[in-house]
mmCIF file of C-alpha atoms in Angstrom:
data_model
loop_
_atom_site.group_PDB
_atom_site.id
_atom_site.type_symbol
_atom_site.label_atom_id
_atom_site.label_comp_id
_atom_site.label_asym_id
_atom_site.label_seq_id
_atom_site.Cartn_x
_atom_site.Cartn_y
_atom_site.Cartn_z
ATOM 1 C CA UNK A 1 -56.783 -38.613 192.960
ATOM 2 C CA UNK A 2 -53.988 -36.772 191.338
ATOM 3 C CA UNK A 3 -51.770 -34.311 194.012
ATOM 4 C CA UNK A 4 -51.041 -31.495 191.357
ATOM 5 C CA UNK A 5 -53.368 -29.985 188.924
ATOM 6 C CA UNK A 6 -54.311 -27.315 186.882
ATOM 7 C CA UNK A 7 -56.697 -24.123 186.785
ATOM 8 C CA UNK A 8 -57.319 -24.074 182.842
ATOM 9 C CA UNK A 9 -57.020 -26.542 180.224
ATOM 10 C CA UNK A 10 -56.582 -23.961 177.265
ATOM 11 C CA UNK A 11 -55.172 -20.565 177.385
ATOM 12 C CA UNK A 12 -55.040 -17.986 174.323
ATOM 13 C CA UNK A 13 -52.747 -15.320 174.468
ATOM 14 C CA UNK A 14 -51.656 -12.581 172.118
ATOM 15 C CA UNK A 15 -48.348 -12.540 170.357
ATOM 16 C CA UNK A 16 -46.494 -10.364 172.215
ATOM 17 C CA UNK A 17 -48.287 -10.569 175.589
ATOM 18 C CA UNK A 18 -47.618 -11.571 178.835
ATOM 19 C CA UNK A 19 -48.694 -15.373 179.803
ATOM 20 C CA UNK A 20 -49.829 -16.631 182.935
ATOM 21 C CA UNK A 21 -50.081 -20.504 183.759
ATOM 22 C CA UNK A 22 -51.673 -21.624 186.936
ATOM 23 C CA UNK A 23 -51.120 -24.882 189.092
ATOM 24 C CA UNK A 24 -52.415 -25.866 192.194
ATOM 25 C CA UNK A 25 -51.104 -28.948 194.309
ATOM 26 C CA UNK A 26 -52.192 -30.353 197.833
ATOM 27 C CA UNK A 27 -48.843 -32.355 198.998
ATOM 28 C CA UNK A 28 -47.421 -30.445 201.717
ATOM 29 C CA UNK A 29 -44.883 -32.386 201.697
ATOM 30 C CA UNK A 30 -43.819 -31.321 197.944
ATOM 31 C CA UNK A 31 -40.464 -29.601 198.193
ATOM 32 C CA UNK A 32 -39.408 -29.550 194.318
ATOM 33 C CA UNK A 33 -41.662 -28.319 191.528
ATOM 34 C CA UNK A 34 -40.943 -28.313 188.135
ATOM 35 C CA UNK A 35 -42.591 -27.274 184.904
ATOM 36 C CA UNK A 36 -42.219 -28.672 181.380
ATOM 37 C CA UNK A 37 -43.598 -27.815 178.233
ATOM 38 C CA UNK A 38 -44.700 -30.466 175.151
ATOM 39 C CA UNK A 39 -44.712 -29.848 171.843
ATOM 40 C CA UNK A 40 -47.049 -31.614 169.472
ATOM 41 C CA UNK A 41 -45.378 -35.163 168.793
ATOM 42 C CA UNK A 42 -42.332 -34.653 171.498
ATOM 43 C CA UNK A 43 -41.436 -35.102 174.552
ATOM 44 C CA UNK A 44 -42.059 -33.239 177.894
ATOM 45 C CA UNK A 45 -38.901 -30.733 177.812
ATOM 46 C CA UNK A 46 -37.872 -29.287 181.271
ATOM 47 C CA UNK A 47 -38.493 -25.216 181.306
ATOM 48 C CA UNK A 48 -37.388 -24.059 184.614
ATOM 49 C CA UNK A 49 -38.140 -25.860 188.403
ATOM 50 C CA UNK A 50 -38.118 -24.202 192.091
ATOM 51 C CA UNK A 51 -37.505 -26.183 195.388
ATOM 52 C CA UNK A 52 -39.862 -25.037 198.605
ATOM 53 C CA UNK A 53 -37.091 -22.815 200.083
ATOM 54 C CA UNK A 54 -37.751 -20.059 197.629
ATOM 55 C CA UNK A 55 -40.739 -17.988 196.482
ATOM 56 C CA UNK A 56 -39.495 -17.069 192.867
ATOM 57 C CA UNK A 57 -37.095 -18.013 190.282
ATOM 58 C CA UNK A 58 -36.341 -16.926 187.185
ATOM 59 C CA UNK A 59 -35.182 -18.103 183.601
ATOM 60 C CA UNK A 60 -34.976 -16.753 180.175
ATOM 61 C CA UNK A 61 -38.456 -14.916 179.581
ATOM 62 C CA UNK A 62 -39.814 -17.672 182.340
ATOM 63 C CA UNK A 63 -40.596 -17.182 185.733
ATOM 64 C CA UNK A 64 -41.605 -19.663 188.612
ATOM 65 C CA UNK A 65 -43.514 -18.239 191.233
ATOM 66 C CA UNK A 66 -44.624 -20.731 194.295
ATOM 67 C CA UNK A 67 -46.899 -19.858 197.596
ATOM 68 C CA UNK A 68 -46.967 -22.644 199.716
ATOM 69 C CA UNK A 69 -49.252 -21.088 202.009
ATOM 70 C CA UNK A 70 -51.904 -21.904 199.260
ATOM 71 C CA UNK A 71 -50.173 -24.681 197.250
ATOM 72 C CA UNK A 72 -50.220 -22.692 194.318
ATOM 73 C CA UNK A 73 -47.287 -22.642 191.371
ATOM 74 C CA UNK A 74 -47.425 -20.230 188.719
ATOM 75 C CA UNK A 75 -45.382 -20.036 185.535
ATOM 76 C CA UNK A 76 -45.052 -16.557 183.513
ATOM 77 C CA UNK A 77 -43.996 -16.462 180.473
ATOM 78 C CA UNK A 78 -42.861 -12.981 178.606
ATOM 79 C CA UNK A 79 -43.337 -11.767 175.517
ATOM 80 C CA UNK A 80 -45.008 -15.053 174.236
ATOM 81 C CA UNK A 81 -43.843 -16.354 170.797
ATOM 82 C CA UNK A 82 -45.554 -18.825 168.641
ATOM 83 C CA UNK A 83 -42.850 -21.302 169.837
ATOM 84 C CA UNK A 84 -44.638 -21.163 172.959
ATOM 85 C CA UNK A 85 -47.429 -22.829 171.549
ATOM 86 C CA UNK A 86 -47.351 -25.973 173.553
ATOM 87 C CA UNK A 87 -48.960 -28.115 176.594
ATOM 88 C CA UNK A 88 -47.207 -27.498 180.016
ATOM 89 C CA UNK A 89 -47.186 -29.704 183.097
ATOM 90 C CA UNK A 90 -46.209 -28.579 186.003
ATOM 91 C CA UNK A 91 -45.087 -31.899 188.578
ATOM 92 C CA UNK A 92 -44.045 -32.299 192.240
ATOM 93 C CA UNK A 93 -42.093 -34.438 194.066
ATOM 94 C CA UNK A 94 -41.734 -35.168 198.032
ATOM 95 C CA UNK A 95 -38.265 -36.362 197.346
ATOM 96 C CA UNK A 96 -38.914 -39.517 197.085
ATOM 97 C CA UNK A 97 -37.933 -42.058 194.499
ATOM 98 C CA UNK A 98 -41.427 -42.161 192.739
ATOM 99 C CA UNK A 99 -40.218 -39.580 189.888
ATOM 100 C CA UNK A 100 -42.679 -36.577 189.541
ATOM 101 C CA UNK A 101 -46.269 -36.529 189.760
ATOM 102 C CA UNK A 102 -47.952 -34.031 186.816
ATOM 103 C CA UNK A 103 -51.095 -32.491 186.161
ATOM 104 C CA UNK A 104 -53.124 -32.604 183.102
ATOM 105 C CA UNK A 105 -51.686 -29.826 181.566
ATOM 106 C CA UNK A 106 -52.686 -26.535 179.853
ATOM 107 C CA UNK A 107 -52.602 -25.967 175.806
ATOM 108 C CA UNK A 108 -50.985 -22.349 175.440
ATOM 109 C CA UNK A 109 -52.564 -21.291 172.558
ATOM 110 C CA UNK A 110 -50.739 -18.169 170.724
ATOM 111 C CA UNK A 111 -52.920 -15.669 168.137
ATOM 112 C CA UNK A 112 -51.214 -13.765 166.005
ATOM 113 C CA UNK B 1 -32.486 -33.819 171.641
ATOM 114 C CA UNK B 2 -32.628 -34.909 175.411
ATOM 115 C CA UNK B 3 -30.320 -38.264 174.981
ATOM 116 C CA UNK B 4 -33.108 -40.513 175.897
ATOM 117 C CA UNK B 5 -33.751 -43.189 172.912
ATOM 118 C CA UNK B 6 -37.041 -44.925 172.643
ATOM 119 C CA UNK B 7 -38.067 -47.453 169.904
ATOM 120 C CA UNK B 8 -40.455 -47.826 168.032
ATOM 121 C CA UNK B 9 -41.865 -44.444 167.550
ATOM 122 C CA UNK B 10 -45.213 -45.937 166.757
ATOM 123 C CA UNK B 11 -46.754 -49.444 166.819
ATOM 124 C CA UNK B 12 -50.036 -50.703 166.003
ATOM 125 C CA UNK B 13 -51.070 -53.981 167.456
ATOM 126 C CA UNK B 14 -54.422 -55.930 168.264
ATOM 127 C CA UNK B 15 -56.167 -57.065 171.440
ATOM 128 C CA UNK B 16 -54.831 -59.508 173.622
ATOM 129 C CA UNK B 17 -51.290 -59.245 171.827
ATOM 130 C CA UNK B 18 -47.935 -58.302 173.852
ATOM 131 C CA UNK B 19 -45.384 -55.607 173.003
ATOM 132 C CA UNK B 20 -42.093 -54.449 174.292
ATOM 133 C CA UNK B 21 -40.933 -50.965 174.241
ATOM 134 C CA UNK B 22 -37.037 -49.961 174.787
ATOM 135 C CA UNK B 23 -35.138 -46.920 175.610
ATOM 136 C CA UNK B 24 -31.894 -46.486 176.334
ATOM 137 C CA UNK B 25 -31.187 -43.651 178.901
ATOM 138 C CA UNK B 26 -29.080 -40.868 178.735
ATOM 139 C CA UNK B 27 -25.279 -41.525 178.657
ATOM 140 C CA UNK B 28 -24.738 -41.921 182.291
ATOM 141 C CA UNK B 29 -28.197 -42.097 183.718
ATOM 142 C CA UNK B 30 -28.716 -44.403 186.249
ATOM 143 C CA UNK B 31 -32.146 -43.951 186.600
ATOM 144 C CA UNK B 32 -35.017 -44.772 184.434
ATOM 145 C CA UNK B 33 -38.715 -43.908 184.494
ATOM 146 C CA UNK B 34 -41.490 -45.011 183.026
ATOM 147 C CA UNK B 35 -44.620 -42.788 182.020
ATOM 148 C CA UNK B 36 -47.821 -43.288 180.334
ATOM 149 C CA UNK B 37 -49.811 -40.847 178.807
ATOM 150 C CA UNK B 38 -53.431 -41.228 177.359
ATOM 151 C CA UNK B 39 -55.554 -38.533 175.697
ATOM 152 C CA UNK B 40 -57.676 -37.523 178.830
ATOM 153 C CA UNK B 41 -54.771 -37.840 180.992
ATOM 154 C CA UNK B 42 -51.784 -36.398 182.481
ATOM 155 C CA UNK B 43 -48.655 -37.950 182.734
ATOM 156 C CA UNK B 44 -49.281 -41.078 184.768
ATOM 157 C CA UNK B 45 -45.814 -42.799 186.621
ATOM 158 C CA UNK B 46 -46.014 -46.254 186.208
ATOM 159 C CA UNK B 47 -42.326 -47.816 187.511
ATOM 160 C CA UNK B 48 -38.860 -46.270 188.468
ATOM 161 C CA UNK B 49 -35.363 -48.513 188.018
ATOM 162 C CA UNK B 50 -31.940 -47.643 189.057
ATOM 163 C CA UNK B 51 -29.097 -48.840 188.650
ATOM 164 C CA UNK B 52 -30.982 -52.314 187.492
ATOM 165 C CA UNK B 53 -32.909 -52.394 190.198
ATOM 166 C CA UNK B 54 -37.040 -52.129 190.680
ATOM 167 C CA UNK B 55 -36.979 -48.877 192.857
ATOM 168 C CA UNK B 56 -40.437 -47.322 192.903
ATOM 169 C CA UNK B 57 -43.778 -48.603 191.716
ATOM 170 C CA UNK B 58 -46.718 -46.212 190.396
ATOM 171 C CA UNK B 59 -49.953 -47.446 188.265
ATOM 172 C CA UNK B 60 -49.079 -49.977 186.546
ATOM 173 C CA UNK B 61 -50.591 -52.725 185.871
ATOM 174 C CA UNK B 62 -50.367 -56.234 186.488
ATOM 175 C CA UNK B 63 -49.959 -57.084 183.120
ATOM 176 C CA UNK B 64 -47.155 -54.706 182.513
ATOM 177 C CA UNK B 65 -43.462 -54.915 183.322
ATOM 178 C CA UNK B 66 -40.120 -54.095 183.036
ATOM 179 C CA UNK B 67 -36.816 -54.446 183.941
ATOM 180 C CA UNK B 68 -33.075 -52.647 183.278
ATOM 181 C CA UNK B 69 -30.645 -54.394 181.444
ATOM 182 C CA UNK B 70 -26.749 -53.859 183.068
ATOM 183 C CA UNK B 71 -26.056 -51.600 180.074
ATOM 184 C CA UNK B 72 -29.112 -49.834 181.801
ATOM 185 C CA UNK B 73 -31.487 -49.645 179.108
ATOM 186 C CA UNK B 74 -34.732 -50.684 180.047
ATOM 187 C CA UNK B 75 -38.077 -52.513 178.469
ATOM 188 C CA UNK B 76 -41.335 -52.359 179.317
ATOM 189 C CA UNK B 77 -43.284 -55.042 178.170
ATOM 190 C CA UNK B 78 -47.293 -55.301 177.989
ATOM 191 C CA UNK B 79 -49.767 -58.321 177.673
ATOM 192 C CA UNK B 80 -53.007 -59.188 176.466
ATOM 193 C CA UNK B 81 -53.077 -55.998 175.129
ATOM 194 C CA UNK B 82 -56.849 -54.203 175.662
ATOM 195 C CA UNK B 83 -58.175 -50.936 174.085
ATOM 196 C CA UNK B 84 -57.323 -48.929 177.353
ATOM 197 C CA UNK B 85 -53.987 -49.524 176.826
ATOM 198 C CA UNK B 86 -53.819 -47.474 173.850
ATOM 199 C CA UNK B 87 -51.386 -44.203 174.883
ATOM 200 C CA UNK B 88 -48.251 -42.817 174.584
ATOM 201 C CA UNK B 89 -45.361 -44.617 176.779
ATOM 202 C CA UNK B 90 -42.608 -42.240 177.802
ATOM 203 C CA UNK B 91 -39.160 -43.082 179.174
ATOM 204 C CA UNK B 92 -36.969 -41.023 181.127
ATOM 205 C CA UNK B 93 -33.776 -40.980 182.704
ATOM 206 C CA UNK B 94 -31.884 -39.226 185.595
ATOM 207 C CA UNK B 95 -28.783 -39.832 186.983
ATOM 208 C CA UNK B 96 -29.768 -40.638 190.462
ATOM 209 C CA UNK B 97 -32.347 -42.354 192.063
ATOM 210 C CA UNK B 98 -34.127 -39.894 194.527
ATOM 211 C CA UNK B 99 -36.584 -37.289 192.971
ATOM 212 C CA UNK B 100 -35.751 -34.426 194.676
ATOM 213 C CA UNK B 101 -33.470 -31.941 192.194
ATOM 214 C CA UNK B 102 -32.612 -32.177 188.675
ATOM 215 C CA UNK B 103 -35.005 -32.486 185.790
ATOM 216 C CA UNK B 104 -35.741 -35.899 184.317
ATOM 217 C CA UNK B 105 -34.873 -36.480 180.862
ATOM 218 C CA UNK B 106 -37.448 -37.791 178.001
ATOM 219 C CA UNK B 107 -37.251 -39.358 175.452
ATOM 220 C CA UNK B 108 -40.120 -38.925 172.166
ATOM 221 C CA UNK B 109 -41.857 -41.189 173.552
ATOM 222 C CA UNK B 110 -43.799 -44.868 171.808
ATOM 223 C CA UNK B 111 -47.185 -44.340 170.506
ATOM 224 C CA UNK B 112 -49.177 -47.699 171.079
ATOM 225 C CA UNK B 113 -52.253 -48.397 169.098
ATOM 226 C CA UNK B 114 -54.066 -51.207 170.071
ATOM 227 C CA UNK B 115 -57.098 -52.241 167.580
#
C-alpha cells in the first residue's frame, strides 16, 4: 500500500477563508515532505516542502506544519483565492533515490 | 513553465500497439523521473535515471521502459498497449540523483488513450 495519504478527497472553502489540507504518512523514516498543487490540465507545481528537523515552515500565504510524533503533515493556506482551486499532493521521501512517493490528493474547491 | 518538455501532449492509440513518450529535462538536470497518473490514482513512480543511468525502479511494468539519451532526455516506451494503461505519464527532472531536498520539476505531462 501507498506510505502517504490523505484525510479528504474534496474540500470547499469560502473565498476569503482560511484552508486547511491534511496528510497522514507511516514512513518513519521520511525526512523530506513536500506539497504540490495541480491545476486542471498541468503539471504538479512545487508549493512549499519541510525536512524532519523542523515543525513549521512558512511561504507566501502557505504554511507547512509536520508532527512526526503522529506522521501527520498539514498545509494552510490563507486567504484562499480562486487560483487556489486545484488538487494537492503532498509526497515523502526517505532520501533515497526512488523520487517522492504521493498521495491521492485533495480537490480544493473555492465558492465564491 | 517548469523547463521540463514532454511530447506529445496527447495520443490516442489502440490495444496491443506501442508508444514512446519523450521529455527533455530541465537545462542542467541530471536526473529524470518518471510518473504515471490514472484517474483513481495518485501519482505512481515508475523509474528514476541519472546521469544516463537506470537508478531506481518503482511500478512499472514489464512491458514498459526507458532509457536517457547522453543529451539526457529520456523515453519511455510502452507495449502491447492494454486499456489499464490509459493515464497521464509525467516526467520530471532534478539535478541530482538522491531524493532528499529540492523539488522535482514537471513537465505537462502525455495523456495516453488507449482504445
Amino acid at each position: 500500500g501507498e506510505s502517504v495519504g490523505l484525510h479528504l478527497p474534496t474540500l470547499s472553502v469560502q473565498e476569503g477563508d482560511n484552508s486547511i489540507i491534511n496528510c497522514a504518512y507511516s514512513n518513519s523514516a521520511s525526512d523530506y515532505f513536500i506539497w504540490y498543487k495541480q491545476e486542471s490540465g498541468k503539471g504538479p507545481q512545487f508549493i512549499i516542502d519541510i525536512r524532519s528537523n523542523m515543525d513549521k515552515r512558512q511561504g507566501q500565504r502557505v504554511t507547512v506544519l509536520l508532527n512526526k510524533t503522529v506522521k501527520h503533515l498539514s498545509l494552510q493556506i490563507a486567504a484562499t483565492q480562486p487560483g487556489d482551486s486545484a488538487v494537492y499532493f503532498c509526497a515523502e521521501s526517505s532520501g533515497g533515490a526512488d523520487g517522492l512517493t504521493f498521495g491521492k490528493g485533495t480537490h480544493l474547491i473555492i465558492q465564491p | 513553465d517548469s523547463g521540463v518538455t514532454q511530447t506529445p501532449k496527447h495520443l490516442i492509440t489502440a490495444t496491443g500497439q506501442r508508444v514512446t513518450l519523450r521529455c527533455s529535462p530541465r537545462s542542467g538536470d541530471l536526473s529524470v523521473y518518471w510518473y504515471q497518473q490514472s484517474l483513481d490514482q495518485g501519482l505512481q513512480f515508475l523509474i528514476q535515471y541519472y546521469n544516463g543511468e537506470e537508478r531506481a525502479k518503482g511500478n512499472i511494468l514489464e512491458r514498459f521502459s526507458a532509457q536517457q539519451f547522453p543529451d539526457l532526455h529520456s523515453e519511455l516506451n510502452l507495449s502491447s498497449l492494454e486499456l489499464g494503461d490509459s493515464a497521464l505519464y509525467f516526467c520530471a527532472s532534478r539535478y541530482g540523483g538522491a531524493m532528499n531536498t529540492g523539488e522535482l520539476f514537471f513537465g505537462e505531462g502525455s495523456r495516453l488513450t488507449v482504445l
